[in-house]
Coordinates of C-alpha atoms and ligand atoms in Angstrom, one line a residue:
M1139 CA 90.7 88.4 74.1
T1140 CA 93.8 86.2 73.9
S1141 CA 95.0 82.7 73.3
L1142 CA 97.1 83.1 76.4
T1143 CA 95.1 81.1 78.9
R1144 CA 97.6 80.0 81.7
L1145 CA 99.4 82.4 84.0
D1146 CA 101.9 81.7 86.8
L1147 CA 102.4 84.5 89.4
F1148 CA 105.4 84.2 91.8
C1149 CA 105.1 86.1 95.1
R1150 CA 107.5 86.3 98.0
V1151 CA 106.3 87.9 101.1
V1152 CA 109.0 90.4 102.1
D1153 CA 107.1 91.5 105.1
N1154 CA 103.6 92.5 106.0
Y1155 CA 100.7 91.8 103.8
G1156 CA 101.1 94.0 100.7
D1157 CA 103.0 91.6 98.5
I1158 CA 100.5 88.8 98.9
G1159 CA 97.6 91.3 99.1
I1160 CA 98.3 92.6 95.7
C1161 CA 99.1 89.2 94.1
W1162 CA 96.0 87.7 95.6
R1163 CA 93.8 90.5 94.2
L1164 CA 95.4 90.3 90.8
A1165 CA 95.2 86.5 90.7
R1166 CA 91.5 86.5 91.5
Q1167 CA 90.7 89.1 89.0
L1168 CA 92.5 87.4 86.1
Q1169 CA 90.7 84.2 86.9
R1170 CA 87.2 85.8 87.4
E1171 CA 87.1 88.4 84.8
H1172 CA 89.4 86.9 82.1
A1173 CA 89.0 83.2 82.6
I1174 CA 92.7 82.8 82.9
A1175 CA 93.9 79.6 84.7
V1176 CA 96.1 81.2 87.4
T1177 CA 98.6 79.5 89.6
L1178 CA 99.8 81.7 92.5
W1179 CA 103.2 80.6 93.9
V1180 CA 103.7 82.0 97.4
D1181 CA 106.3 81.4 100.0
D1182 CA 104.4 82.4 103.1
L1183 CA 101.0 80.8 103.6
A1184 CA 100.6 82.1 107.2
S1185 CA 100.7 85.7 106.0
F1186 CA 98.3 84.8 103.2
R1187 CA 95.9 83.3 105.7
R1188 CA 95.5 86.6 107.5
I1189 CA 93.9 88.2 104.5
C1190 CA 92.3 85.0 103.2
P1191 CA 91.2 82.9 106.2
G1192 CA 90.4 79.9 103.9
I1193 CA 94.1 79.2 103.3
D1194 CA 95.4 75.8 104.5
V1195 CA 98.9 76.6 105.7
Q1196 CA 99.9 72.9 105.4
A1197 CA 98.9 72.3 101.8
D1198 CA 101.4 72.3 99.0
T1199 CA 98.7 72.9 96.5
Q1200 CA 95.1 74.1 97.0
M1201 CA 92.3 75.9 95.2
Q1202 CA 91.1 79.2 96.5
A1203 CA 88.5 81.2 94.7
G1204 CA 89.3 79.5 91.5
V1205 CA 93.0 80.1 91.8
T1206 CA 95.5 77.3 92.2
V1207 CA 97.7 78.3 95.2
R1208 CA 101.1 76.5 95.4
H1209 CA 103.4 76.8 98.4
W1210 CA 106.7 78.0 97.0
C1211 CA 109.3 76.5 99.4
S1212 CA 112.5 76.3 97.4
M1213 CA 114.3 77.5 94.3
D1214 CA 115.1 73.9 93.4
G1215 CA 113.1 71.7 91.1
V1216 CA 113.0 70.3 87.7
F1217 CA 110.4 71.8 85.4
S1218 CA 109.2 70.7 81.9
V1219 CA 107.7 72.8 79.2
D1220 CA 104.3 71.5 80.3
D1221 CA 104.8 73.2 83.6
V1222 CA 105.3 76.6 82.1
A1223 CA 102.3 79.0 81.8
D1224 CA 101.7 81.3 78.8
I1225 CA 102.3 84.3 80.9
V1226 CA 104.8 84.4 83.8
I1227 CA 104.8 87.2 86.4
E1228 CA 107.5 87.7 88.9
F1229 CA 106.2 90.2 91.5
F1230 CA 108.6 92.9 92.7
A1231 CA 111.6 91.3 90.9
V1232 CA 111.6 88.0 92.8
D1233 CA 114.0 85.4 91.4
I1234 CA 112.0 82.6 90.0
P1235 CA 113.4 79.0 90.2
P1236 CA 116.2 78.5 87.7
G1237 CA 114.7 75.2 86.6
Y1238 CA 111.5 77.1 85.7
I1239 CA 113.4 79.7 83.7
A1240 CA 115.3 76.9 81.8
A1241 CA 112.0 75.3 80.9
M1242 CA 110.7 78.7 79.7
A1243 CA 113.6 78.8 77.3
Q1244 CA 112.5 75.4 75.8
C1245 CA 108.9 76.5 75.2
Q1246 CA 107.7 77.3 71.7
P1247 CA 106.3 79.9 71.6
R1248 CA 108.1 81.3 74.6
P1249 CA 105.9 82.6 77.5
V1250 CA 105.4 86.3 78.0
W1251 CA 107.5 87.2 81.0
F1252 CA 106.8 90.1 83.3
N1253 CA 108.4 91.8 86.2
L1254 CA 105.5 93.5 87.9
E1255 CA 106.9 96.5 89.8
G1256 CA 105.8 98.6 92.8
L1257 CA 103.6 101.6 92.5
T1258 CA 105.0 105.1 92.5
A1259 CA 103.8 108.4 91.2
E1260 CA 107.3 109.5 90.1
E1261 CA 107.6 110.6 86.5
W1262 CA 110.5 108.3 85.6
V1263 CA 108.1 105.4 85.7
E1264 CA 106.5 106.5 82.4
G1265 CA 109.9 106.0 80.6
C1266 CA 110.4 102.6 82.1
H1267 CA 106.9 101.0 81.8
G1268 CA 106.9 98.3 79.1
L1269 CA 110.7 98.3 78.6
S1270 CA 112.3 94.9 78.3
S1271 CA 115.6 93.1 79.0
T1272 CA 117.0 90.0 77.5
H1273 CA 118.3 87.1 79.5
P1274 CA 122.0 87.0 78.7
Q1275 CA 122.3 83.2 78.2
L1276 CA 118.8 82.1 77.3
G1277 CA 117.6 85.0 75.2
L1278 CA 114.3 85.1 77.0
I1279 CA 112.7 88.6 77.1
K1280 CA 111.4 90.0 80.3
H1281 CA 109.0 93.1 80.3
F1282 CA 108.9 95.6 83.1
F1283 CA 105.3 96.5 83.9
F1284 CA 104.7 99.4 86.2
P1285 CA 101.4 100.2 87.9
G1286 CA 100.8 104.0 88.0
F1287 CA 98.6 107.0 87.8
T1288 CA 99.0 108.1 84.2
E1289 CA 98.1 106.6 80.8
K1290 CA 101.8 105.9 80.1
T1291 CA 101.7 103.3 82.9
G1292 CA 99.8 100.1 83.6
G1293 CA 97.2 101.8 85.8
L1294 CA 95.9 100.5 89.0
L1295 CA 94.3 97.2 90.1
V1296 CA 90.6 97.6 90.1
E1297 CA 87.9 94.9 89.7
A1298 CA 85.0 95.4 87.2
G1299 CA 82.0 97.0 89.0
L1300 CA 83.9 98.0 92.1
A1301 CA 82.9 101.7 91.9
E1302 CA 79.2 100.6 91.6
Q1303 CA 79.5 98.2 94.5
R1304 CA 81.1 100.8 96.6
R1305 CA 78.4 103.4 95.8
A1306 CA 75.6 101.0 96.5
F1307 CA 77.1 100.2 99.9
Q1308 CA 77.7 103.8 100.8
S1309 CA 74.1 104.7 99.9
D1310 CA 72.7 101.8 101.9
A1311 CA 72.7 103.0 105.6
A1312 CA 71.4 99.6 106.7
A1313 CA 74.2 97.7 105.1
R1314 CA 76.8 100.0 106.7
T1315 CA 75.1 99.7 110.1
A1316 CA 75.0 95.9 109.8
F1317 CA 78.6 95.7 108.8
L1318 CA 79.8 98.0 111.7
A1319 CA 77.6 96.2 114.2
Q1320 CA 79.3 92.9 113.3
L1321 CA 82.6 94.6 114.2
G1322 CA 81.2 95.5 117.6
L1323 CA 80.3 99.1 117.1
G1324 CA 77.2 100.6 118.9
P1325 CA 75.0 103.4 117.4
E1326 CA 76.9 106.2 119.1
Q1327 CA 80.2 105.0 117.8
M1328 CA 78.8 104.7 114.3
A1329 CA 77.3 108.2 114.5
A1330 CA 80.6 109.9 115.3
R1331 CA 83.2 110.8 112.7
L1332 CA 84.5 107.3 111.8
V1333 CA 88.2 106.9 111.0
S1334 CA 90.2 103.7 110.2
L1335 CA 93.8 103.7 111.1
F1336 CA 96.4 101.4 109.4
C1337 CA 100.0 102.6 109.5
Y1338 CA 103.6 101.5 110.4
P1339 CA 104.8 101.6 114.0
H1340 CA 106.8 104.8 113.5
A1341 CA 103.8 107.0 112.7
P1342 CA 103.1 109.7 115.3
V1343 CA 99.9 108.0 116.4
A1344 CA 99.9 109.2 120.0
E1345 CA 100.0 112.8 118.8
L1346 CA 97.1 112.3 116.4
L1347 CA 95.0 110.5 119.1
A1348 CA 95.7 113.4 121.5
A1349 CA 94.5 115.9 118.8
W1350 CA 91.3 113.9 118.3
Q1351 CA 90.7 113.7 122.1
L1352 CA 90.7 117.6 122.2
D1353 CA 88.4 118.0 119.2
T1354 CA 84.9 119.4 119.6
T1355 CA 83.4 116.7 117.3
P1356 CA 83.4 113.1 118.5
T1357 CA 85.6 110.7 116.6
T1358 CA 85.5 106.9 116.6
C1359 CA 88.9 105.4 115.5
L1360 CA 89.0 101.8 114.4
V1361 CA 92.4 100.2 114.4
P1362 CA 93.2 96.6 113.4
E1363 CA 94.8 94.4 116.0
G1364 CA 98.6 94.6 115.9
V1365 CA 98.7 98.1 114.3
A1366 CA 100.4 100.9 116.3
A1367 CA 100.1 98.6 119.3
D1368 CA 102.2 100.7 121.7
A1369 CA 100.3 103.9 121.2
V1370 CA 97.0 102.1 121.2
Q1371 CA 97.8 100.2 124.4
A1372 CA 98.9 103.5 126.0
F1373 CA 95.6 105.1 125.1
L1374 CA 93.5 102.2 126.2
G1375 CA 95.4 101.4 129.4
T1376 CA 94.8 97.7 128.6
P1377 CA 96.3 95.3 126.0
A1378 CA 95.5 96.3 122.4
V1379 CA 93.5 93.1 121.6
A1380 CA 90.5 92.9 119.2
G1381 CA 87.4 94.2 121.0
A1382 CA 89.3 96.5 123.4
C1383 CA 87.7 99.9 123.5
A1384 CA 88.1 103.1 125.5
T1385 CA 86.8 106.7 125.3
R1386 CA 88.9 109.7 126.4
G1387 CA 87.6 113.2 125.6
A1388 CA 86.1 113.3 122.2
L1389 CA 87.8 110.1 121.0
T1390 CA 86.7 106.5 121.2
L1391 CA 89.3 104.0 120.1
R1392 CA 88.3 100.5 119.2
V1393 CA 90.6 97.6 118.3
L1394 CA 89.3 95.5 115.4
P1395 CA 90.2 92.0 114.4
F1396 CA 92.3 91.9 111.2
V1397 CA 89.5 91.3 108.7
P1398 CA 89.5 89.4 105.4
Q1399 CA 90.4 91.5 102.4
E1400 CA 86.8 92.0 101.1
D1401 CA 85.7 93.2 104.6
Y1402 CA 88.6 95.6 104.6
D1403 CA 87.1 97.3 101.6
R1404 CA 83.8 97.6 103.4
L1405 CA 85.6 99.1 106.4
L1406 CA 87.2 101.8 104.1
W1407 CA 83.8 102.4 102.5
S1408 CA 82.2 102.8 105.9
C1409 CA 84.6 105.4 107.3
D1410 CA 84.7 109.2 106.8
L1411 CA 88.5 109.2 106.7
N1412 CA 91.0 106.4 106.2
F1413 CA 94.6 106.2 107.3
V1414 CA 96.3 103.6 105.0
R1415 CA 99.8 102.4 104.3
G1416 CA 102.0 100.5 101.9
E1417 CA 100.6 99.9 98.4
D1418 CA 97.4 97.8 98.5
S1419 CA 95.5 99.6 101.2
F1420 CA 96.7 102.9 99.7
V1421 CA 95.1 101.9 96.4
R1422 CA 91.9 100.6 98.0
A1423 CA 91.5 103.9 99.9
Q1424 CA 91.5 105.6 96.5
W1425 CA 88.7 103.4 95.3
A1426 CA 86.8 104.0 98.6
G1427 CA 86.0 107.6 97.4
R1428 CA 86.7 109.0 100.8
P1429 CA 89.5 111.3 102.2
F1430 CA 92.6 109.3 103.1
V1431 CA 96.1 109.8 104.5
W1432 CA 98.9 107.6 103.3
H1433 CA 101.7 106.2 105.5
I1434 CA 104.3 105.2 102.9
Y1435 CA 106.5 102.1 103.3
P1436 CA 109.9 103.4 104.6
Q1437 CA 112.9 103.1 102.4
D1438 CA 116.6 103.8 102.8
E1439 CA 117.9 107.4 102.3
Q1440 CA 114.4 108.7 102.7
L1441 CA 113.6 107.7 99.2
H1442 CA 110.0 107.2 100.3
H1443 CA 109.7 111.0 101.0
K1444 CA 110.4 111.6 97.4
K1445 CA 107.7 109.2 96.4
L1446 CA 105.2 110.7 98.9
R1447 CA 105.8 114.2 97.5
A1448 CA 105.4 112.9 93.9
F1449 CA 102.0 111.5 94.9
L1450 CA 100.9 114.6 96.8
Q1451 CA 101.8 116.7 93.8
R1452 CA 99.4 114.7 91.7
Y1453 CA 96.7 114.2 94.2
A1454 CA 96.7 117.1 96.7
A1455 CA 97.4 120.2 94.6
G1456 CA 94.9 122.6 96.1
L1457 CA 94.6 120.7 99.3
P1458 CA 97.4 122.2 101.4
D1459 CA 96.1 120.8 104.7
L1460 CA 96.1 117.3 103.3
S1461 CA 99.7 117.8 102.2
A1462 CA 100.8 119.3 105.5
L1463 CA 99.3 116.6 107.6
S1464 CA 100.5 113.8 105.3
L1465 CA 104.1 115.1 105.3
Q1466 CA 104.1 115.3 109.1
W1467 CA 102.5 111.9 109.4
N1468 CA 105.4 110.5 107.4
G1469 CA 108.1 112.4 109.2
A1470 CA 108.7 114.6 106.2
G1471 CA 107.4 117.9 107.6
S1472 CA 109.6 120.9 107.7
S1473 CA 109.0 122.1 111.3
A1474 CA 108.0 120.8 114.7
A1475 CA 104.4 119.6 114.4
D1476 CA 101.5 121.2 116.1
W1477 CA 99.1 118.3 115.8
P1478 CA 95.9 120.0 117.1
A1479 CA 96.5 122.8 114.5
L1480 CA 97.3 120.3 111.7
W1481 CA 94.1 118.4 112.5
A1482 CA 92.0 121.6 112.7
G1483 CA 93.2 122.6 109.2
F1484 CA 92.7 119.1 107.9
R1485 CA 89.1 118.7 109.1
T1486 CA 87.9 122.0 107.6
Q1487 CA 89.3 120.8 104.3
M1488 CA 87.6 117.4 104.4
P1489 CA 84.6 118.3 102.2
A1490 CA 87.0 119.4 99.5
M1491 CA 89.0 116.2 99.9
Q1492 CA 85.8 114.3 99.5
Q1493 CA 85.2 116.0 96.1
R1494 CA 88.8 115.3 95.1
A1495 CA 88.4 111.7 96.0
E1496 CA 85.5 111.3 93.6
A1497 CA 87.2 113.2 90.8
W1498 CA 90.4 111.3 91.2
Q1499 CA 88.6 108.0 91.0
Q1500 CA 87.1 109.0 87.6
Q1501 CA 90.5 110.0 86.4
M1502 CA 92.0 106.7 87.5
L1503 CA 89.2 104.6 86.1
A1504 CA 89.8 106.2 82.7
L1505 CA 93.3 104.5 82.6
G1506 CA 91.7 101.1 82.4
D1507 CA 92.5 98.4 85.0
L1508 CA 95.9 96.9 85.5
A1509 CA 94.9 93.3 84.9
S1510 CA 93.3 94.1 81.5
N1511 CA 96.2 96.4 80.6
L1512 CA 98.7 93.7 81.4
L1513 CA 96.8 91.1 79.3
R1514 CA 96.5 93.5 76.4
F1515 CA 100.3 94.1 76.6
A1516 CA 100.9 90.3 76.7
A1517 CA 98.7 89.7 73.7
T1518 CA 100.3 92.5 71.5
P1519 CA 102.6 91.0 68.9
R1520 CA 106.1 92.3 69.1
Ligands
TRH1266 O1 101.0 95.3 104.8 P1 101.6 96.4 104.1 O2 102.5 97.3 104.9 O3 102.4 95.9 102.8 C1 103.6 96.5 102.4 C2 103.5 97.2 101.1 O4 102.8 96.5 100.1 C3 104.8 97.7 100.7 O5 104.7 98.4 99.4 C4 105.7 96.4 100.4 O6 106.9 96.7 99.9 C5 105.8 95.8 101.8 O7 104.5 95.4 102.3 C6 106.7 94.6 101.8 O8 100.5 97.3 103.5 P2 99.5 97.1 102.3 O9 100.2 97.2 101.0 O10 98.4 98.1 102.4 O11 98.9 95.7 102.4 C7 98.0 95.4 103.4 C8 97.0 94.3 102.9 O12 96.3 93.8 104.0 C9 96.0 94.8 101.9 O13 95.8 93.8 100.9 C10 94.8 95.0 102.8 C11 94.9 93.8 103.7 N1 94.2 94.0 105.0 C12 93.2 93.1 105.3 O14 92.9 92.2 104.4 N2 92.5 93.2 106.5 C13 92.8 94.1 107.4 O15 92.2 94.2 108.4 C14 93.8 95.1 107.1 C15 94.2 96.2 108.0 C16 94.5 95.0 105.9

């Protein structure tokens, strides 16, 4: 598609796993589907190892799934034009080493330089996607690339064939059983309404667990180790370590190990409902084709509530119970929460949410995938 064959992607782990989660996904896809030679520069190999257990945290340079991974430990360093890739991506506006930028300015032709931004459903993104700014001293041009939910954005990260893989898995009961058994679930737990729970510590987890406890239908809730640890421990009455499990009323709560990224997809595909957070698990829940509730990454001045509402406006029009529970889950509800009532409304609307999930997926797939959209943009003469 393009003579642009080398790409450097710079990632700083601010906190959690979303930064490296997104970069790792993008890097692998560019390599696998577009034969781009990708170098992923990342400052925190320990976080990386949690989602990709093959990572050697001691190595300065290593190959993982066809991607060169380089430990990015300092902003110093002298770089030559040979070090510079054809496409350079800084993720979430990280500052890349000044020496690298100086070398970029020496290249002929100059590399295509992107700032890959965070995902939001707000409308202003359409006006900013693809805009550029010029480096004041070096004249290098940087393009702002926004993921998003409309055709005037870069779309969402999605690998070729993901929807087919997901459908094949979901229609193969034996594959689901084998996957869940490997996580320690017995037949009874698998037969219950299965929910995965991934959220930030401030979510009202205890209230939700209490509502499930009182439900007439059994629920099995799977929570990765380290997530909502206080509420989980309080429910279990024992430390919230992987393998811990307890049943109270209609709810069985099981702590899972933090699984590799590919298995996290299978977990989402296996569940009837997924609670997700941040950016990457939020997008993967959309590709899972199942109802989901988003816990958005908190920002100053409640900016995240605006972003949440913007998404709900696009996704949940006609699904008031999804909106109501999502707002309360994120502390953006208008009144004191009655969790059993919120849950009762939500569960009756789950069949409609299921239909919405499939329709939304078709709508999002029509935007093309972010990696291809980015390469097309890079290859467009300007
Ligand atoms: O970890 P996060 O909270 O990351 C966040 C967001 O990306 C946020 O936008 C960003 O600004 C902040 O970090 C700094 O949530 P997120 O984005 O869902 O990323 C989690 C990653 O972890 C995702 O790639 C899925 C992966 N994962 C696993 O691989 N295994 C697991 O067991 C779980 C629960 C998650």
